[in-house]
XYZ file of C-alpha atoms in Angstrom:
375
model
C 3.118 -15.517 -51.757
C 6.577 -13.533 -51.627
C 4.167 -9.795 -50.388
C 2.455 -12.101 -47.856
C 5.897 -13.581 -46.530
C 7.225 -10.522 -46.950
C 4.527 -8.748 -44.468
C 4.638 -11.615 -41.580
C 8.042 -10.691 -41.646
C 7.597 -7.125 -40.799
C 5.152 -7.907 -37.891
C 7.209 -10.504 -36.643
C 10.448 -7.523 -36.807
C 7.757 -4.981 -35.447
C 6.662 -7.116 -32.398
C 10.475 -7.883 -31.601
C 11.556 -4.315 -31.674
C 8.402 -3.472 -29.222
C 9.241 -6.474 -26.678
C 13.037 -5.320 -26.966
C 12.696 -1.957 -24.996
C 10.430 -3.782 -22.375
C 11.293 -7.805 -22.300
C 11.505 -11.425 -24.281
C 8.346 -12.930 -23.975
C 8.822 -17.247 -24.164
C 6.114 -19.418 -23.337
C 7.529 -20.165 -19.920
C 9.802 -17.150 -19.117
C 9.260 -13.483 -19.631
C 12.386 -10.938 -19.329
C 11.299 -7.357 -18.613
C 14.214 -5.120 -18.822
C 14.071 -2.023 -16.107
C 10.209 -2.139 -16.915
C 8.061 0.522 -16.082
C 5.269 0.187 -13.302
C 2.331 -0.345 -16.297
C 4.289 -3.291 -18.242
C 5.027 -4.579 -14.739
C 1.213 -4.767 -13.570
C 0.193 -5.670 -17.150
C 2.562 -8.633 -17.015
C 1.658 -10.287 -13.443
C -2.173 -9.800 -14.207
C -1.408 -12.375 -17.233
C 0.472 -14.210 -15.005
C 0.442 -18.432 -15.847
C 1.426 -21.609 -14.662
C 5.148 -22.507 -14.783
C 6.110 -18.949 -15.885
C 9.520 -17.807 -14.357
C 9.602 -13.590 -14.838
C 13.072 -12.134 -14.421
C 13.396 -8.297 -13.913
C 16.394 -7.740 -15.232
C 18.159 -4.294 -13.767
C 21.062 -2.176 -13.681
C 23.614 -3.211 -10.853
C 22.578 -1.033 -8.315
C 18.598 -2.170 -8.566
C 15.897 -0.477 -10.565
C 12.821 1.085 -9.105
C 9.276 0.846 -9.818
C 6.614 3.361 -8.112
C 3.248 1.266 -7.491
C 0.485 3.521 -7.927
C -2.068 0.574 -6.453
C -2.356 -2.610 -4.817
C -0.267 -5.237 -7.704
C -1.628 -8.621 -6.959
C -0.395 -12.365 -8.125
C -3.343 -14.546 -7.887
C -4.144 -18.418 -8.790
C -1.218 -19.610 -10.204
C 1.267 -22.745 -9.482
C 5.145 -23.190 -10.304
C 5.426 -19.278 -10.289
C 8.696 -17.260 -9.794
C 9.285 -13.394 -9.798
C 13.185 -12.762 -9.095
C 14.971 -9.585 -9.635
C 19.040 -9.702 -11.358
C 21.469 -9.111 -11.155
C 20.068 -6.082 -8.686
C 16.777 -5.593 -6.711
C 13.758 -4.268 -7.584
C 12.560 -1.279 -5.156
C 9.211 -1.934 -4.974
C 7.724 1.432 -4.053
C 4.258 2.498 -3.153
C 1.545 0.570 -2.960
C 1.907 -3.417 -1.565
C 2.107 -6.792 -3.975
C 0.279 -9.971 -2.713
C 0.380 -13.230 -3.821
C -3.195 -14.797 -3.366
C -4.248 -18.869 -3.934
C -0.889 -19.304 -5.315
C 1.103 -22.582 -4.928
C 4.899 -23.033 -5.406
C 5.716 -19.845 -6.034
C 9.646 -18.024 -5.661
C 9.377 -14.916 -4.681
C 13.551 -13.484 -4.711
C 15.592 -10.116 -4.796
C 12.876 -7.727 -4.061
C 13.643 -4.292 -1.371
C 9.693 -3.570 -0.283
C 9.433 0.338 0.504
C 6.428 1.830 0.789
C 7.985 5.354 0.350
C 11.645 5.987 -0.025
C 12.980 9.207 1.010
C 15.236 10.818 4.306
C 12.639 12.563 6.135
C 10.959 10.383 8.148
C 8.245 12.446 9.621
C 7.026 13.232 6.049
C 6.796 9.674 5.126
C 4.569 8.937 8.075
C 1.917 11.856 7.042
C 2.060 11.173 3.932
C 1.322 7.131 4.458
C -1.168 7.771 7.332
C -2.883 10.154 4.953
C -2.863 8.602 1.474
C -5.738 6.826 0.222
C -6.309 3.636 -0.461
C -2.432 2.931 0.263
C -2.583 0.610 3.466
C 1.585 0.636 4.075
C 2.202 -2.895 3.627
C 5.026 -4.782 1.473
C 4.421 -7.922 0.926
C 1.287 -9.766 1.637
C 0.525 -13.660 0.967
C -2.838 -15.000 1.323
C -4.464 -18.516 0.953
C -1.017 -19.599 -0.422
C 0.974 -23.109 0.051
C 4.801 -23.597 -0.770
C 5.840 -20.442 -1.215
C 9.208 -18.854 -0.690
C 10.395 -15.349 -0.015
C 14.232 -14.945 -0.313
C 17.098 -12.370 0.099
C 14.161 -9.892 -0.054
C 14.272 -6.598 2.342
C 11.461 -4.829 4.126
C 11.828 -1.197 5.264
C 9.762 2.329 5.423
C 6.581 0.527 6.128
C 4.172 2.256 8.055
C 1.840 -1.461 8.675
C 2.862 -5.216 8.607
C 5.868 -4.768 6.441
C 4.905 -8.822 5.429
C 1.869 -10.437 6.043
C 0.898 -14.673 5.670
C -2.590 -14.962 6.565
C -6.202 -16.368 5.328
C -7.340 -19.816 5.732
C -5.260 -22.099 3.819
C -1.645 -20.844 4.001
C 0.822 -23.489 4.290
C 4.732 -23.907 3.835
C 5.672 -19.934 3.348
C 9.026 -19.823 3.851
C 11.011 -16.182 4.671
C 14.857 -16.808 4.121
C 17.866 -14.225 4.575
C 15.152 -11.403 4.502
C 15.959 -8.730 6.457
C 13.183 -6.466 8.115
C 13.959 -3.143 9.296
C 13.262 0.546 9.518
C 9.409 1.050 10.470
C 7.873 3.997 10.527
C 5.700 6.422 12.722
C 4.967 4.383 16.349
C 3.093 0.896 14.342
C 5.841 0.622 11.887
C 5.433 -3.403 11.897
C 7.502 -6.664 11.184
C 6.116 -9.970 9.824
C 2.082 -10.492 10.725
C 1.694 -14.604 10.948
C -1.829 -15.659 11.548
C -4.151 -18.006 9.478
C -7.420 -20.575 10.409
C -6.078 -23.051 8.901
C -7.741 -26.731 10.172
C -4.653 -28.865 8.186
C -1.629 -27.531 10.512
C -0.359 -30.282 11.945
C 3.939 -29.821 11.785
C 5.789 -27.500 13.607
C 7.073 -25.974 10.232
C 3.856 -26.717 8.257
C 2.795 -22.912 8.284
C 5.928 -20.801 8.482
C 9.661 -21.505 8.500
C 11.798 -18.340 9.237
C 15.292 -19.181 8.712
C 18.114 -16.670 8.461
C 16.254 -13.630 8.999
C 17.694 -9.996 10.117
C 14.747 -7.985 12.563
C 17.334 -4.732 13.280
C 15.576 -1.810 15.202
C 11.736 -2.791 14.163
C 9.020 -1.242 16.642
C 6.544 -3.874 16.681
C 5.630 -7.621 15.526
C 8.955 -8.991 15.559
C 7.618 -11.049 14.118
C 4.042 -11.348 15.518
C 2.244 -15.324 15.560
C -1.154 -16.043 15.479
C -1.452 -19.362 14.484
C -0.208 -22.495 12.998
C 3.190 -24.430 13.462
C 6.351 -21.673 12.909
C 9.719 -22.505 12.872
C 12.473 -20.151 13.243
C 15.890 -20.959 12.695
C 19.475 -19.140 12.789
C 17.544 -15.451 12.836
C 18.977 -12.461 14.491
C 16.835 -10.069 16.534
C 18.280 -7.254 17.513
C 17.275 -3.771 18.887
C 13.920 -4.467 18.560
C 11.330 -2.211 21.003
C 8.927 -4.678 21.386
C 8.830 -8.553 21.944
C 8.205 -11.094 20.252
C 4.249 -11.995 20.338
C 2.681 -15.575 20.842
C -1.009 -15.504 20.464
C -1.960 -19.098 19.098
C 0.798 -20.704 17.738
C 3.307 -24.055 18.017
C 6.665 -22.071 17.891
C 9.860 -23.226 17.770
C 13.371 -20.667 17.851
C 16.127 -23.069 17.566
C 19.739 -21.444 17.146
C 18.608 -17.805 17.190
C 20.257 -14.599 18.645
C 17.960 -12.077 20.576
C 19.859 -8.796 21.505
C 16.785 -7.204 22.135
C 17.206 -2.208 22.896
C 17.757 -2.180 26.698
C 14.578 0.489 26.522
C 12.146 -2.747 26.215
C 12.462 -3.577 29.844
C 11.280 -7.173 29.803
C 11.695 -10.845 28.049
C 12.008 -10.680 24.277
C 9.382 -13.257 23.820
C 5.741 -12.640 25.359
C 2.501 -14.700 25.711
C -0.501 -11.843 24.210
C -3.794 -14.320 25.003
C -5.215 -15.073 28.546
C -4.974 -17.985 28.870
C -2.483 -18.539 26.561
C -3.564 -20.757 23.497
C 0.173 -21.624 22.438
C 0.188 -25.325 22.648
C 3.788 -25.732 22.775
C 7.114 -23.680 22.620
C 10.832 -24.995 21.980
C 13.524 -22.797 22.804
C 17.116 -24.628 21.685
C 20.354 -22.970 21.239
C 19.672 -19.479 21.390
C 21.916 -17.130 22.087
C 20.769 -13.935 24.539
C 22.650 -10.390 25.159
C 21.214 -8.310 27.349
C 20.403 -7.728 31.264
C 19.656 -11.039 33.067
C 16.626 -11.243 36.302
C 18.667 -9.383 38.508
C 19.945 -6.571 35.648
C 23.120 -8.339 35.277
C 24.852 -8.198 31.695
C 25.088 -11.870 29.633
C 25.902 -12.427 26.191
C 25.877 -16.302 26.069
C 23.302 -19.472 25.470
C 21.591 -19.682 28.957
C 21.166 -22.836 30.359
C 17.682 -21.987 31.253
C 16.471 -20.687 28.320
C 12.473 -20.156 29.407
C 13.438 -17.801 31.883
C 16.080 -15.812 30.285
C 13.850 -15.426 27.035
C 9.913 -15.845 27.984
C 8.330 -12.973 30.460
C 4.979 -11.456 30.832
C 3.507 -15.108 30.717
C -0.358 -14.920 31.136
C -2.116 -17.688 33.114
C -0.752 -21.602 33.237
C 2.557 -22.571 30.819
C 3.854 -26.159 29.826
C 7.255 -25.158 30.425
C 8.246 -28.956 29.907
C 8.140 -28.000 26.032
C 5.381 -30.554 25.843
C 2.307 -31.303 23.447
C -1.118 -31.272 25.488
C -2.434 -32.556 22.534
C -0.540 -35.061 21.669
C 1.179 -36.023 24.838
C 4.796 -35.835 23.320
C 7.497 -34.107 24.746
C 9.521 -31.770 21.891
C 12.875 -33.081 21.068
C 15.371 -30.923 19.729
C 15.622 -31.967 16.266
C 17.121 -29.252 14.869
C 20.099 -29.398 16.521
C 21.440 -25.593 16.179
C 23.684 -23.740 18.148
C 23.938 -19.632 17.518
C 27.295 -18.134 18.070
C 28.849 -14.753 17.298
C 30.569 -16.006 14.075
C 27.162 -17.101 12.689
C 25.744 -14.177 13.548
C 27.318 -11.717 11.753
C 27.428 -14.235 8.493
C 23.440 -14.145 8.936
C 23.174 -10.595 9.282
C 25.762 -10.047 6.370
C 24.014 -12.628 4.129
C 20.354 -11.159 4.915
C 18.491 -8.821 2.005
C 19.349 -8.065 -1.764
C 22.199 -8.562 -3.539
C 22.808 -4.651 -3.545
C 22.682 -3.103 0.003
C 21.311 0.300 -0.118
C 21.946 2.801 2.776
C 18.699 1.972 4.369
C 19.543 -1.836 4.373
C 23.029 -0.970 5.397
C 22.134 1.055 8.595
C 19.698 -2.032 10.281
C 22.885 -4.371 9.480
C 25.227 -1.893 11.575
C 22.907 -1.343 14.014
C 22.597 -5.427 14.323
C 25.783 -5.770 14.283
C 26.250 -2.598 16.990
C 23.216 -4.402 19.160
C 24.559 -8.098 19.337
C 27.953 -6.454 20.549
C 30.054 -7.108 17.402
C 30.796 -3.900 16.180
C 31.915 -1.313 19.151
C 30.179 1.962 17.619
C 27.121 2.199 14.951
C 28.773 3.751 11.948
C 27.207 6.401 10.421
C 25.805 5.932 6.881
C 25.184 9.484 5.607
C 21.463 9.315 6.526
């Protein structure tokens, strides 16, 4: 009895020593220490319900090179955070696929890291099987990205799509940095037949788009709410194709080289049933090419251009009948504005993340010059 004892022991002290380079495995909560890519993949593939998995990291962030697609799929009460620093998830995308109630926190998506741009566009354009993406969520309900960062993405840098997405939530993300001329934002679209709230899709609250080239963010369908975001420098508008959309207490400061509204109508006729626009805050060239940096009284034509065939510019419901009512209640001001750009992304802010928050803060007109970063 005492050599038997004596050998469960050793396996036991065997199995510890292995976990103790990697993680601390608990039936609800695995801790992977600065884990390599393989004990990463190996771990989310056995991914269960009610399992929180902390990457624990150095304090400037650890990174992990994905060599393929790394995919979450069918699981409920699911979180994946990164402390006390982010995880730089590089390479290859991570979805999260028929998931429910899943936390999703302290994660920097880069396709490719690096300093010379025109490199990382070749190499993403020509790499195989590697489709430039971050973060994609498909068929999901309840889920929540947080003080996550998007950057060096040569597609959607996040994606929320398939047929039964409901309740994603992005909040203090900051998306930034594209690259080569479709370097993308945040892709929105789903089929969904059970949309019936204005924030019963996507909520967007707190968000930092700084410099991206194109779908800033980009919605397809659904109810979306956004809330207290900052867009600034952006080259391209902001794209309505299907939605209900609501931007209540947001600041656009879209690059003077746009040349036209910073939100735009991209279906003829429009489908969009319904847009409120409440307390935002606009800097840039009026009608007329005159300089404003205030909340404009009338916000539709200060905000919406390029409108394709007949608009409900009474913010009301065809549908329904019902007029919007601003609910919401927000207000944007300069103050706020610089918290939410300050607060957006990872704990750590690399120089990447750094640069989009000078140049937001450069865009909106609160910083007079865009400091240099060393990149």
């Amino acid at each position: 009895m005492g050599l038997v004892m004596d050998r469960i022991l050793f396996v036991v002290v065997c199995l510890n020593a292995a976990l103790g380079s990697q993680g601390v495995r608990a039936a609800d909560e695995v801790i992977l220490k600065s884990p390599p890519e393989a004990i990463l993949r190996q771990t989310l593939a056995g991914a269960a319900d009610g399992q929180t998995v902390t990457i624990e990291t150095p304090p400037s962030g650890w990174t992990i090179q994905l060599t393929g697609p790394l995919a979450v799929k069918g699981v409920k009460d699911f979180t994946l955070i990164s402390r006390p620093g982010p995880t730089y998830l590089q390479g290859d995308q991570l979805s999260y696929e028929r998931c429910r109630n899943v936390r999703h926190e302290n994660f920097a998506h880069r396709h490719h890291g690096g300093d010379d741009f025109a490199t990382i566009a070749r190499s993403i354009m020509k790499s195989n099987g590697m489709d430039g993406r971050g973060l994609v969520i498909s068929d999901c309900q309840d889920l929540t990205v947080s003080r996550c960062s998007f950057a060096l993405c040569a597609d959607d840098m996040a994606g929320v799509g398939g047929t039964r997405s409901e309740r994603i939530r992005f909040k203090q993300c900051l998306f930034s940095m594209p690259v080569g001329v479709y370097g993308q934002g945040l892709l929105v679209t789903t089929n969904s037949p059970n949309i019936r709230h204005v924030d019963d899709l996507v909520k967007i609250d707190r968000c930092v788009f700084s410099g991206v080239t194109y779908r800033t963010p980009k919605l397809e369908g659904g109810f979306c709410l956004i809330t207290e975001c900052v867009m600034a420098g952006n080259l391209y508008p902001i794209e309505l194709k299907e939605p209900d959309a609501v931007f209540a207490g947001c600041f656009f400061a879209p690059d003077p080289r746009m040349g036209r509204r910073p939100i735009v109508y991209t279906t003829r006729p429009p489908q969009v049933r319904r847009l409120g626009l409440f307390g935002n805050l606009y800097r840039g060239p009026n009608p007329l090419g005159r300089q404003v940096d205030d909340i404009p009284v009338d916000q539709w034509g200060m905000l919406v251009g390029n409108v394709r065939g007949v608009m409900d510019k009474q913010n009301a419901m065809p549908r329904a009948g019902e007029p919007m009512i601003d609910q919401w209640r927000l207000k944007m001001t300069a103050k706020l504005a610089r918290q939410v750009i300050k607060d957006a992304g990872p704990t750590v802010t690399d120089e990447v993340d750094l640069f989009a928050k000078r140049s937001a803060l450069w865009q909106c007109g609160l910083e007079t010059a865009l400091t240099p970063t060393g990149r």
